[in-house]
Amino acid sequence: VKDRRRGGGTVPLGQGDADFPAFFGALVDIRYDRPVVVQAASGDDYLGLAREYARFVREHLRQGLGRSR
């Protein structure tokens, strides 16, 4: 999973042009149950960003689950 702006570089998840609702919804639709790798922008607070990105992924998976019901 990676987010970036069209024609630009990597940005924090949710700040680029990736269509995360569609992506995570598709994972839910096919009942994907394997690991997901996040390649995202980093900063000085690696652990804080990792927590933020994990929350981002979990929230989008929840939204995908709600969409598929």
Tab-separated table of N, CA, C and O in Angstrom:
chain	number	residue	atom	x	y	z
A	1	VAL	N	0.857	-1.160	0.000
A	1	VAL	CA	0.000	0.000	0.000
A	1	VAL	C	0.904	1.224	0.000
A	1	VAL	O	1.808	1.330	0.823
A	2	LYS	N	0.671	2.122	-0.916
A	2	LYS	CA	1.485	3.325	-1.013
A	2	LYS	C	0.602	4.466	-1.498
A	2	LYS	O	-0.297	4.258	-2.306
A	3	ASP	N	0.849	5.639	-0.993
A	3	ASP	CA	0.110	6.814	-1.446
A	3	ASP	C	1.101	7.812	-2.014
A	3	ASP	O	2.208	7.962	-1.517
A	4	ARG	N	0.696	8.449	-3.063
A	4	ARG	CA	1.519	9.499	-3.670
A	4	ARG	C	0.626	10.419	-4.481
A	4	ARG	O	-0.513	10.100	-4.792
A	5	ARG	N	1.126	11.558	-4.796
A	5	ARG	CA	0.404	12.482	-5.672
A	5	ARG	C	0.811	12.177	-7.109
A	5	ARG	O	1.961	11.840	-7.381
A	6	ARG	N	-0.157	12.289	-8.000
A	6	ARG	CA	0.158	12.050	-9.419
A	6	ARG	C	1.308	12.961	-9.837
A	6	ARG	O	1.268	14.165	-9.621
A	7	GLY	N	2.334	12.350	-10.402
A	7	GLY	CA	3.494	13.106	-10.857
A	7	GLY	C	4.416	13.539	-9.731
A	7	GLY	O	5.370	14.269	-9.968
A	8	GLY	N	4.143	13.100	-8.511
A	8	GLY	CA	4.953	13.514	-7.373
A	8	GLY	C	5.495	12.339	-6.597
A	8	GLY	O	5.457	11.204	-7.063
A	9	GLY	N	5.945	12.638	-5.414
A	9	GLY	CA	6.554	11.621	-4.575
A	9	GLY	C	5.588	11.037	-3.559
A	9	GLY	O	4.391	11.345	-3.544
A	10	THR	N	6.141	10.200	-2.708
A	10	THR	CA	5.380	9.555	-1.655
A	10	THR	C	4.934	10.583	-0.625
A	10	THR	O	5.682	11.492	-0.277
A	11	VAL	N	3.719	10.420	-0.156
A	11	VAL	CA	3.157	11.303	0.874
A	11	VAL	C	2.554	10.424	1.980
A	11	VAL	O	2.341	9.226	1.775
A	12	PRO	N	2.255	10.995	3.137
A	12	PRO	CA	1.593	10.203	4.175
A	12	PRO	C	0.281	9.606	3.651
A	12	PRO	O	-0.404	10.208	2.808
A	13	LEU	N	-0.050	8.412	4.157
A	13	LEU	CA	-1.283	7.751	3.717
A	13	LEU	C	-2.480	8.680	3.862
A	13	LEU	O	-2.637	9.349	4.879
A	14	GLY	N	-3.290	8.727	2.817
A	14	GLY	CA	-4.484	9.558	2.836
A	14	GLY	C	-4.291	10.954	2.300
A	14	GLY	O	-5.252	11.698	2.142
A	15	GLN	N	-3.043	11.334	1.988
A	15	GLN	CA	-2.795	12.690	1.501
A	15	GLN	C	-2.452	12.733	0.015
A	15	GLN	O	-2.185	13.799	-0.523
A	16	GLY	N	-2.497	11.586	-0.631
A	16	GLY	CA	-2.184	11.531	-2.058
A	16	GLY	C	-3.415	11.231	-2.879
A	16	GLY	O	-4.546	11.498	-2.468
A	17	ASP	N	-3.204	10.648	-4.026
A	17	ASP	CA	-4.284	10.400	-4.972
A	17	ASP	C	-4.779	8.951	-5.003
A	17	ASP	O	-5.638	8.616	-5.821
A	18	ALA	N	-4.247	8.092	-4.141
A	18	ALA	CA	-4.692	6.689	-4.124
A	18	ALA	C	-6.151	6.617	-3.674
A	18	ALA	O	-6.571	7.349	-2.777
A	19	ASP	N	-6.900	5.721	-4.292
A	19	ASP	CA	-8.316	5.531	-3.949
A	19	ASP	C	-8.409	4.400	-2.915
A	19	ASP	O	-8.695	3.250	-3.241
A	20	PHE	N	-8.154	4.745	-1.665
A	20	PHE	CA	-8.127	3.734	-0.618
A	20	PHE	C	-9.477	3.086	-0.356
A	20	PHE	O	-9.527	1.873	-0.118
A	21	PRO	N	-10.579	3.808	-0.386
A	21	PRO	CA	-11.857	3.106	-0.208
A	21	PRO	C	-12.061	2.002	-1.249
A	21	PRO	O	-12.499	0.903	-0.918
A	22	ALA	N	-11.710	2.267	-2.492
A	22	ALA	CA	-11.855	1.246	-3.544
A	22	ALA	C	-10.872	0.105	-3.320
A	22	ALA	O	-11.230	-1.074	-3.453
A	23	PHE	N	-9.641	0.428	-2.959
A	23	PHE	CA	-8.622	-0.595	-2.754
A	23	PHE	C	-9.005	-1.530	-1.611
A	23	PHE	O	-9.033	-2.751	-1.771
A	24	PHE	N	-9.311	-0.972	-0.449
A	24	PHE	CA	-9.644	-1.814	0.697
A	24	PHE	C	-10.996	-2.489	0.521
A	24	PHE	O	-11.200	-3.612	0.984
A	25	GLY	N	-11.913	-1.835	-0.165
A	25	GLY	CA	-13.192	-2.477	-0.476
A	25	GLY	C	-13.001	-3.705	-1.342
A	25	GLY	O	-13.641	-4.739	-1.145
A	26	ALA	N	-12.069	-3.616	-2.299
A	26	ALA	CA	-11.788	-4.767	-3.168
A	26	ALA	C	-11.171	-5.911	-2.362
A	26	ALA	O	-11.501	-7.076	-2.582
A	27	LEU	N	-10.295	-5.584	-1.405
A	27	LEU	CA	-9.732	-6.634	-0.552
A	27	LEU	C	-10.820	-7.337	0.242
A	27	LEU	O	-10.804	-8.559	0.374
A	28	VAL	N	-11.755	-6.568	0.745
A	28	VAL	CA	-12.875	-7.156	1.492
A	28	VAL	C	-13.720	-8.017	0.560
A	28	VAL	O	-14.105	-9.135	0.909
A	29	ASP	N	-14.002	-7.510	-0.630
A	29	ASP	CA	-14.840	-8.241	-1.596
A	29	ASP	C	-14.273	-9.616	-1.935
A	29	ASP	O	-15.029	-10.580	-2.103
A	30	ILE	N	-12.953	-9.711	-2.063
A	30	ILE	CA	-12.349	-10.998	-2.412
A	30	ILE	C	-11.947	-11.793	-1.166
A	30	ILE	O	-11.297	-12.831	-1.268
A	31	ARG	N	-12.325	-11.275	-0.010
A	31	ARG	CA	-12.041	-11.936	1.282
A	31	ARG	C	-10.546	-12.158	1.487
A	31	ARG	O	-10.114	-13.195	1.977
A	32	TYR	N	-9.764	-11.161	1.118
A	32	TYR	CA	-8.315	-11.219	1.288
A	32	TYR	C	-7.997	-11.256	2.781
A	32	TYR	O	-8.471	-10.407	3.545
A	33	ASP	N	-7.205	-12.230	3.203
A	33	ASP	CA	-6.884	-12.354	4.625
A	33	ASP	C	-5.391	-12.576	4.861
A	33	ASP	O	-4.987	-13.279	5.762
A	34	ARG	N	-4.599	-11.962	4.038
A	34	ARG	CA	-3.142	-12.064	4.140
A	34	ARG	C	-2.570	-10.717	4.577
A	34	ARG	O	-3.274	-9.712	4.586
A	35	PRO	N	-1.283	-10.690	4.871
A	35	PRO	CA	-0.662	-9.412	5.281
A	35	PRO	C	-0.728	-8.368	4.173
A	35	PRO	O	-0.790	-8.687	2.993
A	36	VAL	N	-0.712	-7.121	4.585
A	36	VAL	CA	-0.634	-5.974	3.684
A	36	VAL	C	0.607	-5.194	4.081
A	36	VAL	O	0.824	-4.922	5.258
A	37	VAL	N	1.428	-4.854	3.120
A	37	VAL	CA	2.648	-4.093	3.378
A	37	VAL	C	2.364	-2.626	3.097
A	37	VAL	O	1.803	-2.281	2.052
A	38	VAL	N	2.747	-1.784	4.031
A	38	VAL	CA	2.568	-0.346	3.871
A	38	VAL	C	3.930	0.272	3.593
A	38	VAL	O	4.868	0.110	4.375
A	39	GLN	N	4.040	0.961	2.463
A	39	GLN	CA	5.238	1.731	2.142
A	39	GLN	C	4.790	3.180	2.134
A	39	GLN	O	4.062	3.603	1.235
A	40	ALA	N	5.188	3.913	3.153
A	40	ALA	CA	4.649	5.262	3.303
A	40	ALA	C	5.756	6.247	3.668
A	40	ALA	O	6.850	5.857	4.067
A	41	ALA	N	5.416	7.501	3.550
A	41	ALA	CA	6.338	8.566	3.931
A	41	ALA	C	6.712	8.399	5.400
A	41	ALA	O	5.910	7.959	6.215
A	42	SER	N	7.947	8.714	5.723
A	42	SER	CA	8.393	8.591	7.108
A	42	SER	C	8.838	9.945	7.641
A	42	SER	O	8.893	10.922	6.917
A	43	GLY	N	9.136	9.958	8.902
A	43	GLY	CA	9.596	11.178	9.548
A	43	GLY	C	10.382	10.813	10.784
A	43	GLY	O	10.791	9.657	10.960
A	44	ASP	N	10.586	11.781	11.654
A	44	ASP	CA	11.373	11.544	12.863
A	44	ASP	C	10.681	10.596	13.837
A	44	ASP	O	11.338	9.868	14.564
A	45	ASP	N	9.357	10.625	13.870
A	45	ASP	CA	8.596	9.799	14.814
A	45	ASP	C	8.110	8.529	14.119
A	45	ASP	O	6.933	8.375	13.820
A	46	TYR	N	9.027	7.602	13.870
A	46	TYR	CA	8.691	6.380	13.139
A	46	TYR	C	7.581	5.587	13.814
A	46	TYR	O	6.662	5.118	13.165
A	47	LEU	N	7.676	5.436	15.124
A	47	LEU	CA	6.695	4.645	15.853
A	47	LEU	C	5.316	5.313	15.822
A	47	LEU	O	4.302	4.649	15.607
A	48	GLY	N	5.277	6.607	15.989
A	48	GLY	CA	4.006	7.333	15.925
A	48	GLY	C	3.364	7.225	14.553
A	48	GLY	O	2.157	7.028	14.432
A	49	LEU	N	4.175	7.348	13.517
A	49	LEU	CA	3.655	7.215	12.156
A	49	LEU	C	3.168	5.796	11.896
A	49	LEU	O	2.137	5.602	11.258
A	50	ALA	N	3.896	4.802	12.391
A	50	ALA	CA	3.464	3.409	12.211
A	50	ALA	C	2.101	3.202	12.858
A	50	ALA	O	1.221	2.553	12.278
A	51	ARG	N	1.898	3.765	14.046
A	51	ARG	CA	0.586	3.654	14.709
A	51	ARG	C	-0.503	4.350	13.894
A	51	ARG	O	-1.602	3.831	13.744
A	52	GLU	N	-0.184	5.534	13.401
A	52	GLU	CA	-1.153	6.295	12.593
A	52	GLU	C	-1.521	5.531	11.322
A	52	GLU	O	-2.694	5.429	10.968
A	53	TYR	N	-0.529	4.952	10.647
A	53	TYR	CA	-0.794	4.211	9.428
A	53	TYR	C	-1.583	2.938	9.710
A	53	TYR	O	-2.457	2.554	8.933
A	54	ALA	N	-1.291	2.271	10.837
A	54	ALA	CA	-2.052	1.076	11.213
A	54	ALA	C	-3.515	1.441	11.459
A	54	ALA	O	-4.422	0.717	11.024
A	55	ARG	N	-3.760	2.562	12.133
A	55	ARG	CA	-5.141	3.028	12.345
A	55	ARG	C	-5.812	3.323	11.005
A	55	ARG	O	-6.980	3.001	10.805
A	56	PHE	N	-5.089	3.959	10.103
A	56	PHE	CA	-5.615	4.295	8.781
A	56	PHE	C	-6.066	3.026	8.054
A	56	PHE	O	-7.165	2.968	7.517
A	57	VAL	N	-5.207	2.007	8.046
A	57	VAL	CA	-5.529	0.755	7.364
A	57	VAL	C	-6.732	0.083	8.024
A	57	VAL	O	-7.667	-0.352	7.346
A	58	ARG	N	-6.724	-0.021	9.356
A	58	ARG	CA	-7.849	-0.656	10.060
A	58	ARG	C	-9.162	0.063	9.775
A	58	ARG	O	-10.184	-0.576	9.523
A	59	GLU	N	-9.146	1.381	9.786
A	59	GLU	CA	-10.370	2.149	9.526
A	59	GLU	C	-10.888	1.894	8.111
A	59	GLU	O	-12.080	1.711	7.899
A	60	HIS	N	-10.004	1.869	7.142
A	60	HIS	CA	-10.437	1.627	5.769
A	60	HIS	C	-10.941	0.200	5.574
A	60	HIS	O	-11.872	-0.022	4.809
A	61	LEU	N	-10.346	-0.749	6.271
A	61	LEU	CA	-10.868	-2.120	6.205
A	61	LEU	C	-12.264	-2.186	6.825
A	61	LEU	O	-13.151	-2.844	6.286
A	62	ARG	N	-12.467	-1.494	7.948
A	62	ARG	CA	-13.804	-1.460	8.563
A	62	ARG	C	-14.826	-0.851	7.616
A	62	ARG	O	-15.944	-1.336	7.494
A	63	GLN	N	-14.440	0.230	6.956
A	63	GLN	CA	-15.343	0.880	6.007
A	63	GLN	C	-15.648	-0.064	4.852
A	63	GLN	O	-16.781	-0.122	4.376
A	64	GLY	N	-14.662	-0.803	4.394
A	64	GLY	CA	-14.869	-1.773	3.324
A	64	GLY	C	-15.812	-2.867	3.756
A	64	GLY	O	-16.680	-3.306	2.996
A	65	LEU	N	-15.670	-3.323	5.001
A	65	LEU	CA	-16.576	-4.356	5.522
A	65	LEU	C	-18.000	-3.828	5.578
A	65	LEU	O	-18.944	-4.529	5.238
A	66	GLY	N	-18.169	-2.583	5.993
A	66	GLY	CA	-19.507	-1.984	6.065
A	66	GLY	C	-20.129	-1.815	4.681
A	66	GLY	O	-21.330	-1.962	4.510
A	67	ARG	N	-19.296	-1.541	3.695
A	67	ARG	CA	-19.769	-1.345	2.316
A	67	ARG	C	-20.253	-2.654	1.724
A	67	ARG	O	-21.189	-2.686	0.939
A	68	SER	N	-19.604	-3.762	2.112
A	68	SER	CA	-19.925	-5.036	1.461
A	68	SER	C	-21.158	-5.730	2.067
A	68	SER	O	-21.598	-6.723	1.550
A	69	ARG	N	-21.668	-5.217	3.152
A	69	ARG	CA	-22.811	-5.871	3.806
A	69	ARG	C	-24.122	-5.384	3.277
A	69	ARG	O	-24.354	-4.438	2.732
